[in-house]
Coordinates of C-alpha atoms in Angstrom, one line a residue:
X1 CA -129.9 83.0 243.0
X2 CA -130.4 85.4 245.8
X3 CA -130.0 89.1 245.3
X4 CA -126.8 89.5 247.1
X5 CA -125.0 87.4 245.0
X6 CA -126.6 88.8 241.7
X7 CA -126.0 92.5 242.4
X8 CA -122.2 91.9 242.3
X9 CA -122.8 90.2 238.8
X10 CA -124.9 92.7 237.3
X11 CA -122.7 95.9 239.4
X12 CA -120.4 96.3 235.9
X13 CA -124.2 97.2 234.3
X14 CA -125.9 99.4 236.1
X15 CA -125.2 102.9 234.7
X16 CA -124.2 106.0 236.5
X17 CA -126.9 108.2 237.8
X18 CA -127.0 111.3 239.2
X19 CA -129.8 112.3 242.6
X20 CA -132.8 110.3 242.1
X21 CA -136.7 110.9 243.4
X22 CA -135.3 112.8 246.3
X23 CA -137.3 114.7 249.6
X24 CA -136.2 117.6 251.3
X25 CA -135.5 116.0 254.4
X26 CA -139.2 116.9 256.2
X27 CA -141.2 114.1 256.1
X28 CA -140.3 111.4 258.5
X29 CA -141.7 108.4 259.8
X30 CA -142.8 110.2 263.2
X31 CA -144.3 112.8 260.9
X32 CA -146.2 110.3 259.3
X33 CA -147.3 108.6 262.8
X34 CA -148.8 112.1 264.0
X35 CA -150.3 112.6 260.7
X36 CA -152.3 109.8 261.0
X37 CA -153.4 110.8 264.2
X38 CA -154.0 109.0 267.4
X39 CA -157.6 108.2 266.7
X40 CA -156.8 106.6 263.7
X41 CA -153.2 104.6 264.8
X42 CA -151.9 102.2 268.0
X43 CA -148.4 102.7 269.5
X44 CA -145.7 101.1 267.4
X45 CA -143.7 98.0 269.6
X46 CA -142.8 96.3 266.8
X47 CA -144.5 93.3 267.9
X48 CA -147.6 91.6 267.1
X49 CA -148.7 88.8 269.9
X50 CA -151.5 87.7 268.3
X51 CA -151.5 83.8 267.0
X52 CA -150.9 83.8 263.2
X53 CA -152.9 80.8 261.4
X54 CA -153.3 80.7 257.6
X55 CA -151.3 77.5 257.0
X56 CA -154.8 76.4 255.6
X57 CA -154.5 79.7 252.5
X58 CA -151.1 77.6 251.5
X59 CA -153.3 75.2 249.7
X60 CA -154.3 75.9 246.4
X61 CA -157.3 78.2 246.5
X62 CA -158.7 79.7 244.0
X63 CA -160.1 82.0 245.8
X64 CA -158.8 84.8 248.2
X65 CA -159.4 84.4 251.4
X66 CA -159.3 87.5 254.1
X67 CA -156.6 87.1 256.7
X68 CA -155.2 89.3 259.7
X69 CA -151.4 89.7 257.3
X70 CA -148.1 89.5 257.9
X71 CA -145.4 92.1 258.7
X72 CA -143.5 92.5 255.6
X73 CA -146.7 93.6 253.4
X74 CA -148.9 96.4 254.1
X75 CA -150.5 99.4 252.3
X76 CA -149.4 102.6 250.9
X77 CA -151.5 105.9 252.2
X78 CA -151.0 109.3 250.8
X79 CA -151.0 112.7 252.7
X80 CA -153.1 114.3 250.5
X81 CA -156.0 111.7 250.7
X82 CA -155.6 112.6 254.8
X83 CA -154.3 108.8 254.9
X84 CA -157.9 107.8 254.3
X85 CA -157.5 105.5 251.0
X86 CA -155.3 102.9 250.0
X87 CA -155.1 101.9 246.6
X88 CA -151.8 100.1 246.5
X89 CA -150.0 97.1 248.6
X90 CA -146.0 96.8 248.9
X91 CA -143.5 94.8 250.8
X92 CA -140.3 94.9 252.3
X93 CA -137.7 93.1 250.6
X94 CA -134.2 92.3 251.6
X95 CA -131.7 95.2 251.6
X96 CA -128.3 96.2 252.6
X97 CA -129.4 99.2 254.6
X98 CA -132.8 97.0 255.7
X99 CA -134.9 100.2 254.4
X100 CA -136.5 99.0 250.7
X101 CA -140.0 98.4 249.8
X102 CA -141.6 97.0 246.5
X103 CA -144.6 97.7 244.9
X104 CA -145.8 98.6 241.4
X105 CA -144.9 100.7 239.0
X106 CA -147.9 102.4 238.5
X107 CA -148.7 103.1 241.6
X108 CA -147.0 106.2 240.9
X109 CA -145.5 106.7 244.8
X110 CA -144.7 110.2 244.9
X111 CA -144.1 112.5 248.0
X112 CA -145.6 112.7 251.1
X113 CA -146.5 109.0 251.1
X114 CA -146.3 106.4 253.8
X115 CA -146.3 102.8 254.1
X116 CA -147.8 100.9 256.8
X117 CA -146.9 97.1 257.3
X118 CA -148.8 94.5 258.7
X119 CA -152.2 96.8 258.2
X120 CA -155.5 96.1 259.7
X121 CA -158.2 98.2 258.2
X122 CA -161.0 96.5 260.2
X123 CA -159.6 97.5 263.5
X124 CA -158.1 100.3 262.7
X125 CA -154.1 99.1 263.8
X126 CA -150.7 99.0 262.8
X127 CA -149.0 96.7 264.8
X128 CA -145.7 97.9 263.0
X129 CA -145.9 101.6 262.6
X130 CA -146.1 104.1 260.2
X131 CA -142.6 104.6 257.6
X132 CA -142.8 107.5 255.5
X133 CA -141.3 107.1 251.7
X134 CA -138.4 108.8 251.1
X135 CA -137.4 108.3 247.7
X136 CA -139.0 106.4 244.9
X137 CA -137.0 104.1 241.9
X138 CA -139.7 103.5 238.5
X139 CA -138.1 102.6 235.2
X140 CA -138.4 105.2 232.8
X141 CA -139.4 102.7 230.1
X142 CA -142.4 101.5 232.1
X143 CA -145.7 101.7 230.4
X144 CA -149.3 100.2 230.8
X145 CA -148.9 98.4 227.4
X146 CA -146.3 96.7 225.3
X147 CA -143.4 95.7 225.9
X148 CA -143.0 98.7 228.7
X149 CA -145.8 96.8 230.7
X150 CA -143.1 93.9 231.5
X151 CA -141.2 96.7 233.7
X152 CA -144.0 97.1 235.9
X153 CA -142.4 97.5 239.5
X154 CA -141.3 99.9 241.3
X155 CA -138.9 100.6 244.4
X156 CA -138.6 103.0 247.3
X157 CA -137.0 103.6 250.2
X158 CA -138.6 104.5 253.9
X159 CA -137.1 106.5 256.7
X160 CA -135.9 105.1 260.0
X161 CA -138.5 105.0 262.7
X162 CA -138.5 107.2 265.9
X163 CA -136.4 105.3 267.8
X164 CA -134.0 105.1 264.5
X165 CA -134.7 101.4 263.5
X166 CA -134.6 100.6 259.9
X167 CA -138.2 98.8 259.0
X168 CA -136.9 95.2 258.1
X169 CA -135.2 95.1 261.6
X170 CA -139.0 95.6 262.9
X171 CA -140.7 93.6 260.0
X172 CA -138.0 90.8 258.7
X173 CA -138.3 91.1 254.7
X174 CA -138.8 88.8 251.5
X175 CA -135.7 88.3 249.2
X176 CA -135.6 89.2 246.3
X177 CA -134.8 86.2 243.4
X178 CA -135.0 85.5 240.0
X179 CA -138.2 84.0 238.9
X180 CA -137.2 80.3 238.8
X181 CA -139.9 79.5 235.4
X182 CA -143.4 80.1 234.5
X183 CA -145.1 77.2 236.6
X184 CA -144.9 78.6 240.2
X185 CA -146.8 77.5 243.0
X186 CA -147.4 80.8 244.3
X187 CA -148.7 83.0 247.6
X188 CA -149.9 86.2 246.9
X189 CA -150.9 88.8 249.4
X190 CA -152.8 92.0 249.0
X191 CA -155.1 94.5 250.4
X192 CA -158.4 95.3 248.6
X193 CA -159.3 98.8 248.8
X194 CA -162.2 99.7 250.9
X195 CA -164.3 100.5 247.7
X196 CA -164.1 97.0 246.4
X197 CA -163.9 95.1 249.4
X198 CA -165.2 97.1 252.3
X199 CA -163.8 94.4 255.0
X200 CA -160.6 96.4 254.7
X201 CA -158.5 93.3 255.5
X202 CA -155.5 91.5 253.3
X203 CA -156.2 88.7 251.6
X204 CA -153.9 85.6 250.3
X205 CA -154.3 83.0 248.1
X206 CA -152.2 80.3 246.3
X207 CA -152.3 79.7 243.0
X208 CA -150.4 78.0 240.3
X209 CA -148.7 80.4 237.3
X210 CA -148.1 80.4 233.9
X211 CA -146.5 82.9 231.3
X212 CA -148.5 85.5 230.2
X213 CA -148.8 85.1 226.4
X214 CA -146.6 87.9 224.4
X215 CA -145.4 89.0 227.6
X216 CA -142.1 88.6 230.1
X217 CA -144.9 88.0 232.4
X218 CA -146.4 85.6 234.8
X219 CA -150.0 85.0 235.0
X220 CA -152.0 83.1 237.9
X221 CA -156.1 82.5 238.4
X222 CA -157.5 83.5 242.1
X223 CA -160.8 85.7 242.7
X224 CA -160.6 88.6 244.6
X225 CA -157.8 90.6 243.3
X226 CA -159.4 93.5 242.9
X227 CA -158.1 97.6 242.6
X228 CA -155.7 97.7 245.4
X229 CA -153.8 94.8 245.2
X230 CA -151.6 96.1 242.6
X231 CA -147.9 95.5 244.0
X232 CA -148.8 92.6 245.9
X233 CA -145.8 90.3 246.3
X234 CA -145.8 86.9 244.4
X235 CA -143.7 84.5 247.2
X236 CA -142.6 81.2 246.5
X237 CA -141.4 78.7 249.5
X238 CA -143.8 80.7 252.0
X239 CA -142.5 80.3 255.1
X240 CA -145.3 80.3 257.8
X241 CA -142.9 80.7 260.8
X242 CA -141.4 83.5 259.6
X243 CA -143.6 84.6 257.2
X244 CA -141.8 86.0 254.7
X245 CA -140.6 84.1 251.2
X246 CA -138.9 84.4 248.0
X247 CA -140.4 87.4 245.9
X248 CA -140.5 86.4 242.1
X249 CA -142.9 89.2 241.1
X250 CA -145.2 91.7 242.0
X251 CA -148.8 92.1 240.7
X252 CA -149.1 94.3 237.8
X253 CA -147.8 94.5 234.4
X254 CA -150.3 94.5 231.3
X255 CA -153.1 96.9 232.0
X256 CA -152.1 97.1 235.6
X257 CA -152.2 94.1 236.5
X258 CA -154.6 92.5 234.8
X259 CA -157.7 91.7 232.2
X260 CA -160.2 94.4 231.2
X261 CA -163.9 93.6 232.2
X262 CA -165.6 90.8 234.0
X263 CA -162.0 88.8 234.3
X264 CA -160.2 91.6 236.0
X265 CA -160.1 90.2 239.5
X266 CA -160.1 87.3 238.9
X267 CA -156.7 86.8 236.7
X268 CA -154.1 88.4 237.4
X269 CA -150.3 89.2 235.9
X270 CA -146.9 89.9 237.3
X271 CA -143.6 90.7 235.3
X272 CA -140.8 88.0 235.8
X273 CA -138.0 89.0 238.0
X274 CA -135.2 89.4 235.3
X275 CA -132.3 91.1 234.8
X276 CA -134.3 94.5 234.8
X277 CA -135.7 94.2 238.4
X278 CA -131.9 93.6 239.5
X279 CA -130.7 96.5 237.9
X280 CA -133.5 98.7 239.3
X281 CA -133.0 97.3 242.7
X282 CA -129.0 98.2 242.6
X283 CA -130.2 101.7 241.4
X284 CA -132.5 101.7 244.7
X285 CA -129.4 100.5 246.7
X286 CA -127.7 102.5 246.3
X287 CA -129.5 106.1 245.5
X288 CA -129.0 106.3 242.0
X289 CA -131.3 108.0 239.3
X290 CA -132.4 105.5 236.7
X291 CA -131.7 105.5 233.3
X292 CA -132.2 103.2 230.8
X293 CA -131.7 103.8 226.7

């Protein structure tokens, strides 16, 4: 079922809020752009001409494999860090207003953040700009164990670029569906950070999932998933034309994401796109605070 179609059936159940992870108004995406400098950014077209081949990463893997990305994902910097770390990944996702991103819950947003789609650490571009994070939507239930790990996404809106485009009418988006079952043959794409992979590059692999024992959680094997890919997007039917797909999870959940010790980039978790995730993503919608009993 796609989004559109499920927000009017869960509308009734999303309760009232009131404000929400709100800004002042003075960070904007052209703020972000100078922040980051010209030394350190290329000139936002909103077009990427280079030839886009990783129909080969559709088969099943095992093993990331570095690749130049694809609009709809990128990385999340923060202001304080002078934009020099990423230790997140996000995507856009399908939206009325064409301004929402997804990551993971625990990547704890906050202000002053900006998301850059489409990111290439190696060569220092971003073919599709800079969008600065207006406001962020976490469930208030979420935690890093327990049943609170299986609520571990997270949305947040960006601001319009200078020339007042919203960012999926510059990147196209994933939509956002139910997660069909617990065997999924799955993409996932994320970006390392530079500490545990100093190529600086996404990576994508596909892998087969299970469920995640105890958990309302998906689980898939793939090397390479190491800090940074937290909030990568889990895509079924991959489309390499457009490349985009349907989002059935993010990565994180149990732990953050994953196995303590030698295992932890290698296996990875997600939480299943349930009712949950749809009421967050009405709460991001449409501004409101989130509150859950």
């Amino acid at each position: 079922m796609v989004a559109g179609l499920y927000v009017v059936a869960l509308a009734a159940a999303v309760p009232q809020g009131a404000g929400g992870h709100g800004r002042d108004g003075s960070w904007s995406s052209a703020e972000a752009r100078r922040f980051w400098g010209p030394s350190r950014m290329s000139a936002s077209t909103g077009d990427d001409a280079d030839a886009y081949a990783g129909s080969e990463a559709q088969r099943i893997t095992g093993s990331a494999r570095h690749f130049d990305g694809v609009p709809a994902v990128g990385v999340l910097f923060y202001v304080g860090e002078d934009m020099r770390d990423h230790h997140c990944t996000a995507s856009v996702v399908h939206s009325p207003k064409g301004n929402l991103i997804i990551t993971a819950g625990h990547c704890g947003i906050g202000d002053d953040a900006a998301f850059v789609p489409g990111y290439r650490g190696g060569e220092r571009k971003q073919p599709y700009g800079v969008w600065a994070v207006d406001r962020t939507f976490v469930d208030p239930r979420r935690e890093d164990i327990g049943d609170g790990s299986d609520l571990d996404f997270a949305f947040a809106t960006v601001r319009p670029d200078g020339r007042g485009r919203q960012i999926e009418r510059v990147t196209g988006a994933n939509r956002l569906v139910r997660t069909p079952g617990d065997t999924n043959r799955a993409t996932v794409i994320g970006y390392p950070s530079t500490d545990s992979d100093p190529a600086d590059q996404a990576i994508r692999c596909t892998a087969m999932t299970s469920r995640l024992e105890g958990h309302k959680q998906l689980t898939m094997r793939c090397d390479g998933y190491f800090s940074g890919t937290s909030g990568s997007p889990w895509l079924i039917h991959f489309d390499e034309k457009t490349r985009t797909g349907d989002l059935i999870g993010v990565l994180g959940g149990l732990n953050g994401g994953g196995p303590d010790g030698d295992e932890s980039d290698k296996i990875s978790y997600s939480p299943v796109n349930d009712d949950e995730i749809f009421r967050l993503y009405l709460d991001a919608i449409n501004g409101r605070e989130p509150r859950r009993a």
